[in-house]
mmCIF file of C-alpha atoms and ligand atoms in Angstrom:
data_model
loop_
_atom_site.group_PDB
_atom_site.id
_atom_site.type_symbol
_atom_site.label_atom_id
_atom_site.label_comp_id
_atom_site.label_asym_id
_atom_site.label_seq_id
_atom_site.Cartn_x
_atom_site.Cartn_y
_atom_site.Cartn_z
ATOM 1 C CA MET S 31 -96.748 26.624 75.095
ATOM 2 C CA LYS S 32 -97.411 30.355 75.332
ATOM 3 C CA LYS S 33 -101.123 29.662 75.170
ATOM 4 C CA TYR S 34 -100.918 27.364 78.200
ATOM 5 C CA VAL S 35 -99.007 29.932 80.192
ATOM 6 C CA PHE S 36 -101.641 32.514 79.314
ATOM 7 C CA LEU S 37 -104.437 30.115 80.238
ATOM 8 C CA GLU S 38 -102.814 29.355 83.551
ATOM 9 C CA PHE S 39 -102.434 33.058 84.214
ATOM 10 C CA ALA S 40 -106.077 33.685 83.340
ATOM 11 C CA LEU S 41 -107.216 30.888 85.628
ATOM 12 C CA LEU S 42 -105.040 32.126 88.464
ATOM 13 C CA SER S 43 -106.366 35.672 88.037
ATOM 14 C CA ALA S 44 -109.927 34.408 88.063
ATOM 15 C CA THR S 45 -109.260 32.425 91.217
ATOM 16 C CA LEU S 46 -107.707 35.431 92.894
ATOM 17 C CA LEU S 47 -110.625 37.596 91.833
ATOM 18 C CA PHE S 48 -113.112 35.240 93.427
ATOM 19 C CA THR S 49 -111.230 34.497 96.623
ATOM 20 C CA SER S 50 -109.451 37.716 97.505
ATOM 21 C CA CYS S 51 -110.934 40.505 99.578
ATOM 22 C CA ASN S 52 -110.946 44.250 99.495
ATOM 23 C CA ASN S 53 -108.452 46.272 101.483
ATOM 24 C CA ARG S 54 -105.872 44.187 103.224
ATOM 25 C CA GLY S 55 -108.206 41.356 104.078
ATOM 26 C CA THR S 56 -107.326 37.770 103.394
ATOM 27 C CA VAL S 57 -109.378 34.667 102.975
ATOM 28 C CA VAL S 58 -109.983 32.390 105.924
ATOM 29 C CA ASN S 59 -111.415 28.892 105.932
ATOM 30 C CA ASN S 60 -115.066 29.777 105.607
ATOM 31 C CA ASN S 61 -114.374 32.290 102.811
ATOM 32 C CA ASP S 62 -115.222 35.206 105.057
ATOM 33 C CA CYS S 63 -113.239 38.284 104.240
ATOM 34 C CA GLN S 64 -111.602 39.778 107.293
ATOM 35 C CA ASP S 65 -109.167 42.596 107.810
ATOM 36 C CA THR S 66 -106.235 40.622 109.192
ATOM 37 C CA SER S 67 -104.141 43.731 109.726
ATOM 38 C CA LYS S 68 -105.888 44.073 113.098
ATOM 39 C CA VAL S 69 -105.403 41.686 115.985
ATOM 40 C CA ARG S 70 -108.480 40.427 117.820
ATOM 41 C CA ASN S 71 -107.077 37.485 119.806
ATOM 42 C CA VAL S 72 -103.723 37.474 121.593
ATOM 43 C CA ILE S 73 -102.059 34.309 122.876
ATOM 44 C CA LEU S 74 -98.913 35.228 124.809
ATOM 45 C CA MET S 75 -96.825 32.245 125.876
ATOM 46 C CA ILE S 76 -93.888 32.431 128.279
ATOM 47 C CA GLY S 77 -91.374 29.657 128.748
ATOM 48 C CA ASP S 78 -89.930 30.510 132.150
ATOM 49 C CA GLY S 79 -86.134 30.238 131.900
ATOM 50 C CA MET S 80 -86.292 29.380 128.181
ATOM 51 C CA SER S 81 -83.658 31.029 126.015
ATOM 52 C CA LEU S 82 -82.174 29.785 122.764
ATOM 53 C CA PRO S 83 -80.123 26.967 124.393
ATOM 54 C CA GLN S 84 -83.326 25.504 125.887
ATOM 55 C CA VAL S 85 -85.167 25.844 122.558
ATOM 56 C CA TYR S 86 -82.302 24.236 120.678
ATOM 57 C CA ALA S 87 -82.069 21.479 123.284
ATOM 58 C CA ALA S 88 -85.752 20.719 122.635
ATOM 59 C CA MET S 89 -85.155 20.728 118.882
ATOM 60 C CA MET S 90 -82.119 18.448 119.065
ATOM 61 C CA THR S 91 -83.757 15.854 121.261
ATOM 62 C CA SER S 92 -87.104 15.786 119.459
ATOM 63 C CA GLU S 93 -88.102 13.105 116.979
ATOM 64 C CA ASN S 94 -90.523 15.543 115.338
ATOM 65 C CA THR S 95 -90.362 19.098 114.112
ATOM 66 C CA THR S 96 -90.965 21.333 117.116
ATOM 67 C CA SER S 97 -93.523 24.126 117.323
ATOM 68 C CA PHE S 98 -90.663 26.643 117.398
ATOM 69 C CA GLU S 99 -89.866 25.788 113.784
ATOM 70 C CA ARG S 100 -93.395 26.778 112.694
ATOM 71 C CA PHE S 101 -92.889 30.484 113.415
ATOM 72 C CA PRO S 102 -92.289 32.765 110.409
ATOM 73 C CA VAL S 103 -90.940 35.642 112.530
ATOM 74 C CA THR S 104 -88.328 35.649 115.278
ATOM 75 C CA GLY S 105 -86.802 38.429 117.362
ATOM 76 C CA ILE S 106 -84.589 38.856 120.393
ATOM 77 C CA SER S 107 -85.570 40.324 123.764
ATOM 78 C CA ILE S 108 -83.197 41.895 126.302
ATOM 79 C CA THR S 109 -84.268 40.799 129.768
ATOM 80 C CA LYS S 110 -82.377 42.928 132.318
ATOM 81 C CA SER S 111 -84.441 44.468 135.095
ATOM 82 C CA PHE S 112 -84.555 48.014 136.515
ATOM 83 C CA ASN S 113 -81.785 47.327 139.007
ATOM 84 C CA LYS S 114 -80.010 44.144 137.871
ATOM 85 C CA GLU S 115 -78.292 42.816 134.773
ATOM 86 C CA ILE S 116 -79.919 39.478 135.593
ATOM 87 C CA THR S 117 -83.656 39.608 136.175
ATOM 88 C CA ASP S 118 -85.852 37.358 138.266
ATOM 89 C CA SER S 119 -89.251 36.159 137.094
ATOM 90 C CA ALA S 120 -91.081 38.959 138.942
ATOM 91 C CA ALA S 121 -89.304 41.839 137.193
ATOM 92 C CA GLY S 122 -89.144 39.836 133.949
ATOM 93 C CA GLY S 123 -92.853 38.995 134.093
ATOM 94 C CA THR S 124 -93.767 42.552 135.045
ATOM 95 C CA ALA S 125 -91.798 43.933 132.067
ATOM 96 C CA ILE S 126 -93.637 41.626 129.673
ATOM 97 C CA ALA S 127 -97.029 42.125 131.343
ATOM 98 C CA THR S 128 -96.939 45.897 131.913
ATOM 99 C CA GLY S 129 -94.227 47.297 129.636
ATOM 100 C CA VAL S 130 -92.520 48.783 132.711
ATOM 101 C CA LYS S 131 -89.068 47.914 134.111
ATOM 102 C CA THR S 132 -89.101 47.182 137.810
ATOM 103 C CA LYS S 133 -86.826 45.896 140.559
ATOM 104 C CA ASN S 134 -86.297 42.182 141.021
ATOM 105 C CA GLY S 135 -88.963 40.697 143.277
ATOM 106 C CA MET S 136 -91.689 43.234 142.473
ATOM 107 C CA ILE S 137 -95.014 42.316 140.860
ATOM 108 C CA GLY S 138 -97.063 44.612 138.587
ATOM 109 C CA MET S 139 -95.577 47.855 139.851
ATOM 110 C CA SER S 140 -92.892 50.283 138.755
ATOM 111 C CA ALA S 141 -89.546 50.549 140.539
ATOM 112 C CA ASP S 142 -90.987 53.312 142.764
ATOM 113 C CA SER S 143 -93.829 50.979 143.866
ATOM 114 C CA ILE S 144 -96.616 52.516 141.755
ATOM 115 C CA PRO S 145 -99.061 49.813 140.524
ATOM 116 C CA VAL S 146 -99.287 49.696 136.723
ATOM 117 C CA PRO S 147 -101.969 48.042 134.577
ATOM 118 C CA SER S 148 -101.041 44.797 132.829
ATOM 119 C CA ILE S 149 -101.871 43.981 129.222
ATOM 120 C CA LEU S 150 -104.546 41.682 130.646
ATOM 121 C CA ASP S 151 -106.125 44.615 132.524
ATOM 122 C CA ILE S 152 -105.943 46.854 129.451
ATOM 123 C CA LEU S 153 -107.402 44.334 127.015
ATOM 124 C CA ALA S 154 -110.147 43.356 129.476
ATOM 125 C CA GLU S 155 -111.100 47.051 129.654
ATOM 126 C CA LYS S 156 -111.425 46.908 125.868
ATOM 127 C CA GLY S 157 -114.014 44.150 126.286
ATOM 128 C CA LYS S 158 -111.857 41.123 125.630
ATOM 129 C CA LYS S 159 -112.201 37.911 127.595
ATOM 130 C CA THR S 160 -109.029 36.944 129.457
ATOM 131 C CA GLY S 161 -107.324 33.825 130.752
ATOM 132 C CA VAL S 162 -104.124 32.676 132.410
ATOM 133 C CA VAL S 163 -102.932 29.054 132.236
ATOM 134 C CA VAL S 164 -99.787 27.971 134.121
ATOM 135 C CA THR S 165 -98.267 24.901 135.780
ATOM 136 C CA SER S 166 -96.863 26.722 138.828
ATOM 137 C CA SER S 167 -98.985 28.155 141.606
ATOM 138 C CA ILE S 168 -101.263 30.749 140.002
ATOM 139 C CA THR S 169 -99.794 33.182 142.566
ATOM 140 C CA HIS S 170 -96.215 32.610 141.365
ATOM 141 C CA ALA S 171 -94.224 35.517 139.885
ATOM 142 C CA THR S 172 -95.049 35.113 136.188
ATOM 143 C CA PRO S 173 -98.868 34.785 136.365
ATOM 144 C CA ALA S 174 -98.934 37.256 139.288
ATOM 145 C CA SER S 175 -97.314 39.899 137.054
ATOM 146 C CA PHE S 176 -100.453 39.798 134.899
ATOM 147 C CA LEU S 177 -102.988 39.397 137.727
ATOM 148 C CA ALA S 178 -101.758 41.230 140.816
ATOM 149 C CA LYS S 179 -99.824 44.198 142.226
ATOM 150 C CA ASN S 180 -97.397 43.555 145.061
ATOM 151 C CA ILE S 181 -94.094 44.837 146.322
ATOM 152 C CA ASN S 182 -92.911 41.276 147.015
ATOM 153 C CA ARG S 183 -93.449 38.158 144.902
ATOM 154 C CA ASN S 184 -93.429 36.006 148.046
ATOM 155 C CA ASN S 185 -96.673 37.515 149.372
ATOM 156 C CA ASN S 186 -98.632 34.603 147.924
ATOM 157 C CA GLU S 187 -101.741 35.147 150.056
ATOM 158 C CA GLU S 188 -101.972 38.830 149.126
ATOM 159 C CA ILE S 189 -101.483 37.914 145.466
ATOM 160 C CA ALA S 190 -104.259 35.291 145.761
ATOM 161 C CA MET S 191 -106.497 38.029 147.208
ATOM 162 C CA ASP S 192 -105.732 40.248 144.189
ATOM 163 C CA ILE S 193 -106.612 37.338 141.889
ATOM 164 C CA ALA S 194 -109.903 36.703 143.715
ATOM 165 C CA ASN S 195 -110.715 40.430 143.433
ATOM 166 C CA ASN S 196 -109.668 40.699 139.778
ATOM 167 C CA GLU S 197 -112.845 41.646 137.892
ATOM 168 C CA HIS S 198 -111.135 41.217 134.522
ATOM 169 C CA LEU S 199 -110.615 37.500 134.559
ATOM 170 C CA ASN S 200 -112.514 34.668 132.890
ATOM 171 C CA ILE S 201 -110.255 31.619 133.216
ATOM 172 C CA ILE S 202 -107.376 30.671 135.481
ATOM 173 C CA VAL S 203 -105.612 27.310 135.510
ATOM 174 C CA GLY S 204 -102.708 26.529 137.839
ATOM 175 C CA GLY S 205 -101.756 25.364 141.318
ATOM 176 C CA GLY S 206 -101.772 27.150 144.668
ATOM 177 C CA ARG S 207 -104.957 26.068 146.488
ATOM 178 C CA LYS S 208 -103.365 26.688 149.900
ATOM 179 C CA TYR S 209 -103.127 30.446 149.249
ATOM 180 C CA PHE S 210 -106.898 30.531 148.630
ATOM 181 C CA GLU S 211 -108.148 28.013 151.186
ATOM 182 C CA THR S 212 -105.873 27.818 154.229
ATOM 183 C CA ARG S 213 -104.921 31.415 154.794
ATOM 184 C CA LYS S 214 -103.673 33.330 157.837
ATOM 185 C CA ASP S 215 -106.764 35.586 157.647
ATOM 186 C CA SER S 216 -109.034 32.474 157.599
ATOM 187 C CA ILE S 217 -110.889 33.803 154.542
ATOM 188 C CA ASN S 218 -111.764 31.137 151.992
ATOM 189 C CA LEU S 219 -111.179 32.912 148.714
ATOM 190 C CA PHE S 220 -112.857 30.128 146.742
ATOM 191 C CA ASP S 221 -116.109 30.828 148.637
ATOM 192 C CA LYS S 222 -115.701 34.519 147.871
ATOM 193 C CA MET S 223 -115.070 33.742 144.191
ATOM 194 C CA THR S 224 -118.028 31.339 143.995
ATOM 195 C CA SER S 225 -120.300 34.050 145.385
ATOM 196 C CA LYS S 226 -119.102 36.310 142.565
ATOM 197 C CA GLY S 227 -120.016 33.809 139.858
ATOM 198 C CA TRP S 228 -116.849 31.729 139.588
ATOM 199 C CA LYS S 229 -116.979 27.965 139.104
ATOM 200 C CA VAL S 230 -114.031 26.519 141.031
ATOM 201 C CA PHE S 231 -112.546 23.089 140.247
ATOM 202 C CA ASP S 232 -109.508 21.069 141.255
ATOM 203 C CA TYR S 233 -109.516 19.293 137.876
ATOM 204 C CA LEU S 234 -110.105 20.359 134.282
ATOM 205 C CA PRO S 235 -113.894 20.096 133.751
ATOM 206 C CA GLU S 236 -115.623 19.055 130.522
ATOM 207 C CA ASP S 237 -117.863 22.080 130.270
ATOM 208 C CA TYR S 238 -116.038 25.195 129.078
ATOM 209 C CA SER S 239 -119.162 27.333 128.602
ATOM 210 C CA ASP S 240 -119.134 29.107 131.985
ATOM 211 C CA ASP S 241 -118.010 32.709 132.060
ATOM 212 C CA LYS S 242 -115.669 32.442 135.055
ATOM 213 C CA ILE S 243 -113.746 29.214 135.560
ATOM 214 C CA ALA S 244 -110.957 28.622 138.085
ATOM 215 C CA VAL S 245 -109.092 25.321 137.854
ATOM 216 C CA ILE S 246 -106.687 25.189 140.789
ATOM 217 C CA THR S 247 -105.422 21.636 140.860
ATOM 218 C CA SER S 248 -102.818 21.402 143.606
ATOM 219 C CA LYS S 249 -101.816 22.749 147.008
ATOM 220 C CA LYS S 250 -98.775 24.601 145.621
ATOM 221 C CA HIS S 251 -97.183 24.093 142.208
ATOM 222 C CA MET S 252 -98.455 21.329 139.940
ATOM 223 C CA GLU S 253 -96.339 18.178 139.762
ATOM 224 C CA SER S 254 -93.579 17.995 137.131
ATOM 225 C CA ALA S 255 -94.541 17.177 133.539
ATOM 226 C CA LYS S 256 -93.855 13.434 133.806
ATOM 227 C CA ILE S 257 -96.321 13.115 136.678
ATOM 228 C CA ARG S 258 -98.969 15.744 135.863
ATOM 229 C CA GLY S 259 -99.420 14.505 132.269
ATOM 230 C CA ASP S 260 -100.791 16.749 129.551
ATOM 231 C CA ILE S 261 -102.855 19.164 131.646
ATOM 232 C CA LEU S 262 -101.029 22.190 130.179
ATOM 233 C CA PRO S 263 -101.822 21.517 126.498
ATOM 234 C CA GLN S 264 -105.310 20.302 127.492
ATOM 235 C CA SER S 265 -105.926 23.480 129.464
ATOM 236 C CA VAL S 266 -104.800 25.632 126.538
ATOM 237 C CA ASN S 267 -107.282 23.785 124.347
ATOM 238 C CA PHE S 268 -109.991 24.245 127.001
ATOM 239 C CA ALA S 269 -109.232 27.953 127.447
ATOM 240 C CA LEU S 270 -109.235 28.596 123.691
ATOM 241 C CA LYS S 271 -112.639 26.935 123.304
ATOM 242 C CA SER S 272 -114.039 28.907 126.203
ATOM 243 C CA LEU S 273 -112.526 32.310 125.396
ATOM 244 C CA SER S 274 -113.183 32.248 121.655
ATOM 245 C CA ASN S 275 -116.968 32.228 122.039
ATOM 246 C CA ASP S 276 -117.014 36.029 122.187
ATOM 247 C CA GLU S 277 -116.779 38.273 119.133
ATOM 248 C CA ASN S 278 -114.675 40.875 120.991
ATOM 249 C CA GLY S 279 -111.777 38.442 121.096
ATOM 250 C CA PHE S 280 -109.569 37.434 123.985
ATOM 251 C CA PHE S 281 -106.189 37.636 125.697
ATOM 252 C CA LEU S 282 -104.663 34.372 126.934
ATOM 253 C CA MET S 283 -101.359 34.069 128.780
ATOM 254 C CA VAL S 284 -99.844 30.581 128.964
ATOM 255 C CA GLU S 285 -96.715 29.725 130.918
ATOM 256 C CA GLY S 286 -94.425 26.721 130.724
ATOM 257 C CA SER S 287 -93.607 27.502 134.362
ATOM 258 C CA GLN S 288 -91.428 24.578 135.292
ATOM 259 C CA ILE S 289 -88.769 24.764 132.561
ATOM 260 C CA ASP S 290 -87.150 27.174 135.026
ATOM 261 C CA PHE S 291 -87.520 24.787 137.983
ATOM 262 C CA ALA S 292 -85.698 21.975 136.157
ATOM 263 C CA ALA S 293 -83.017 24.365 134.916
ATOM 264 C CA HIS S 294 -82.354 25.603 138.490
ATOM 265 C CA ASP S 295 -81.757 21.947 139.371
ATOM 266 C CA ASN S 296 -79.558 21.549 136.260
ATOM 267 C CA ASP S 297 -81.827 18.563 135.535
ATOM 268 C CA SER S 298 -81.668 18.180 131.738
ATOM 269 C CA VAL S 299 -84.047 15.215 131.525
ATOM 270 C CA THR S 300 -86.825 17.001 133.427
ATOM 271 C CA MET S 301 -86.175 20.224 131.531
ATOM 272 C CA ILE S 302 -86.635 18.417 128.216
ATOM 273 C CA ASP S 303 -89.929 16.931 129.521
ATOM 274 C CA GLU S 304 -91.094 20.435 130.469
ATOM 275 C CA LEU S 305 -90.055 21.839 127.090
ATOM 276 C CA ARG S 306 -91.847 18.993 125.328
ATOM 277 C CA ASP S 307 -95.009 19.808 127.294
ATOM 278 C CA PHE S 308 -94.746 23.524 126.486
ATOM 279 C CA ASP S 309 -94.055 22.663 122.826
ATOM 280 C CA GLU S 310 -97.342 20.721 122.709
ATOM 281 C CA ALA S 311 -99.174 23.681 124.188
ATOM 282 C CA ILE S 312 -97.633 25.999 121.579
ATOM 283 C CA ASN S 313 -98.724 23.684 118.763
ATOM 284 C CA ILE S 314 -102.313 23.919 120.011
ATOM 285 C CA ALA S 315 -102.107 27.716 119.997
ATOM 286 C CA LEU S 316 -100.621 27.740 116.488
ATOM 287 C CA ASP S 317 -103.302 25.381 115.176
ATOM 288 C CA PHE S 318 -105.916 27.737 116.619
ATOM 289 C CA ALA S 319 -104.251 30.755 114.967
ATOM 290 C CA GLU S 320 -104.125 28.938 111.629
ATOM 291 C CA ASN S 321 -107.877 28.406 111.796
ATOM 292 C CA ASN S 322 -108.855 31.746 113.308
ATOM 293 C CA ALA S 323 -107.776 34.891 111.481
ATOM 294 C CA ASN S 324 -106.868 37.983 113.522
ATOM 295 C CA THR S 325 -105.058 35.845 116.099
ATOM 296 C CA LEU S 326 -101.516 36.720 117.156
ATOM 297 C CA VAL S 327 -99.350 34.142 118.944
ATOM 298 C CA ILE S 328 -96.193 35.340 120.718
ATOM 299 C CA VAL S 329 -93.834 32.928 122.455
ATOM 300 C CA THR S 330 -91.027 34.356 124.573
ATOM 301 C CA ALA S 331 -89.323 34.006 127.946
ATOM 302 C CA ASP S 332 -88.654 36.114 131.003
ATOM 303 C CA HIS S 333 -84.949 35.116 131.212
ATOM 304 C CA GLU S 334 -82.578 32.210 130.744
ATOM 305 C CA THR S 335 -81.989 29.775 133.616
ATOM 306 C CA GLY S 336 -78.954 27.569 134.166
ATOM 307 C CA GLY S 337 -76.473 29.174 131.763
ATOM 308 C CA LEU S 338 -77.110 26.198 129.514
ATOM 309 C CA THR S 339 -74.792 25.497 126.624
ATOM 310 C CA MET S 340 -73.958 22.633 124.292
ATOM 311 C CA ILE S 341 -70.522 21.175 124.067
ATOM 312 C CA ASP S 342 -69.566 18.372 121.668
ATOM 313 C CA PRO S 343 -71.665 15.346 122.641
ATOM 314 C CA ASN S 344 -69.511 12.885 120.665
ATOM 315 C CA GLY S 345 -72.516 11.777 118.634
ATOM 316 C CA LYS S 346 -76.184 12.682 118.825
ATOM 317 C CA TYR S 347 -77.282 14.969 121.643
ATOM 318 C CA THR S 348 -79.318 13.398 124.400
ATOM 319 C CA ALA S 349 -80.671 15.024 127.525
ATOM 320 C CA THR S 350 -77.583 13.872 129.423
ATOM 321 C CA ASP S 351 -75.146 15.877 127.249
ATOM 322 C CA PHE S 352 -76.125 19.421 128.160
ATOM 323 C CA HIS S 353 -73.674 21.589 130.009
ATOM 324 C CA TRP S 354 -74.826 23.916 132.800
ATOM 325 C CA THR S 355 -72.818 26.875 134.025
ATOM 326 C CA THR S 356 -74.979 28.135 136.938
ATOM 327 C CA LYS S 357 -77.851 27.107 139.217
ATOM 328 C CA SER S 358 -79.300 30.625 138.848
ATOM 329 C CA HIS S 359 -80.572 32.778 135.985
ATOM 330 C CA SER S 360 -78.232 34.252 133.375
ATOM 331 C CA ALA S 361 -78.226 37.558 131.453
ATOM 332 C CA LEU S 362 -78.662 35.827 128.098
ATOM 333 C CA PRO S 363 -81.292 37.519 125.872
ATOM 334 C CA VAL S 364 -84.295 35.380 124.964
ATOM 335 C CA PRO S 365 -86.049 34.652 121.682
ATOM 336 C CA VAL S 366 -89.381 36.144 120.626
ATOM 337 C CA PHE S 367 -91.385 33.972 118.237
ATOM 338 C CA ALA S 368 -94.361 35.504 116.408
ATOM 339 C CA PHE S 369 -97.097 33.875 114.337
ATOM 340 C CA GLY S 370 -100.324 35.114 112.769
ATOM 341 C CA SER S 371 -101.867 38.543 112.545
ATOM 342 C CA GLY S 372 -99.267 41.301 113.062
ATOM 343 C CA ALA S 373 -96.396 38.833 113.550
ATOM 344 C CA GLU S 374 -94.076 40.851 111.313
ATOM 345 C CA ASN S 375 -93.804 43.527 114.047
ATOM 346 C CA PHE S 376 -91.759 41.301 116.347
ATOM 347 C CA SER S 377 -88.427 40.959 114.548
ATOM 348 C CA GLY S 378 -85.154 42.586 115.533
ATOM 349 C CA ILE S 379 -83.614 43.211 118.923
ATOM 350 C CA MET S 380 -86.134 44.644 121.376
ATOM 351 C CA ASP S 381 -86.443 45.310 125.058
ATOM 352 C CA ASN S 382 -88.694 42.998 127.081
ATOM 353 C CA THR S 383 -90.892 46.047 127.763
ATOM 354 C CA ASP S 384 -91.474 46.507 124.002
ATOM 355 C CA ILE S 385 -93.407 43.265 123.565
ATOM 356 C CA MET S 386 -96.686 44.365 125.176
ATOM 357 C CA LYS S 387 -96.398 47.851 123.648
ATOM 358 C CA ARG S 388 -96.100 46.328 120.177
ATOM 359 C CA ILE S 389 -99.054 44.022 120.856
ATOM 360 C CA LEU S 390 -101.245 46.909 122.056
ATOM 361 C CA LYS S 391 -100.508 48.935 118.906
ATOM 362 C CA LEU S 392 -101.981 46.115 116.815
ATOM 363 C CA ILE S 393 -105.244 45.656 118.695
ATOM 364 C CA GLU S 394 -108.374 46.400 116.679
HETATM 365 MG MG1 MG O 679 -92.716 31.594 136.146
HETATM 366 ZN ZN1 ZN O 680 -85.936 30.914 138.181
#
């Protein structure tokens, strides 16, 4: 008996000796040794309006294990803005994107209207490729917080101009063609972008090898999940293939934009569809991180929408059993889910401005 235990131990040691790496490196699929203490690729995913009630609603109505249950690390983020207990998506997005608290309605600037760089700007300066994939207009508050600077989230045409002028970007997917094509100043921003090397599409193309790809599918926001199909998860897959062809790594922001829209309508069925869609997108990101060391995946939200709660359903929960307490946002904190390289740094209660600061500390 003892002999067997010893033999097993010897075998295990030998295996470890052959497959482990120096320093803090770990083994990845191809047996390359890499220092996984440093983060090369960042995938930051925002479920707009998605706090714990929304996550739990997705879990309770799903036949399968959700992506949320794959995360080894969870934390909590406080979402209040510079001037309000309850944030909007502009101040919430700006806090996550720039690490700075601002007033509701403001995009990419501090409360005293000073433009501040976003994590996308900072990581692009470090030589990383960057992408933003959303299902709202690409000019809407959440993506705009990463891509633009504006005193008012409703200045869609000005935000589109910032996006067209953004030298840091490699891939954008979303809606909002009208803010690029049929503008008050009569400038066609797609022409301007094409002249600067962008390939512009109104559908997801096959070829992901171009350096600058804009997929702007609809006049304003995309349709709801039921109608638009799986363009969000497909676009995440597309963006990951395109962005990961560079050894400097990448930053990708993905938004489940319309969870918030359905929650404002207190429409549980549509909200579950949107969560299901976002869940699929998260699974694609997690699969990528499992196969590509030095990738960090963070999933969080800008705020809760709808004051959703669960009362006794008298049986199994279905989408018709959820209980809404407001048509607006609430002050509820939101979860932070972390997976992959550096994930252990995202537990505990944090401020929404801490998320990007913690990510930046981990970048190689
Ligand atoms: Mg949003
Ligand atoms: Zn909202």
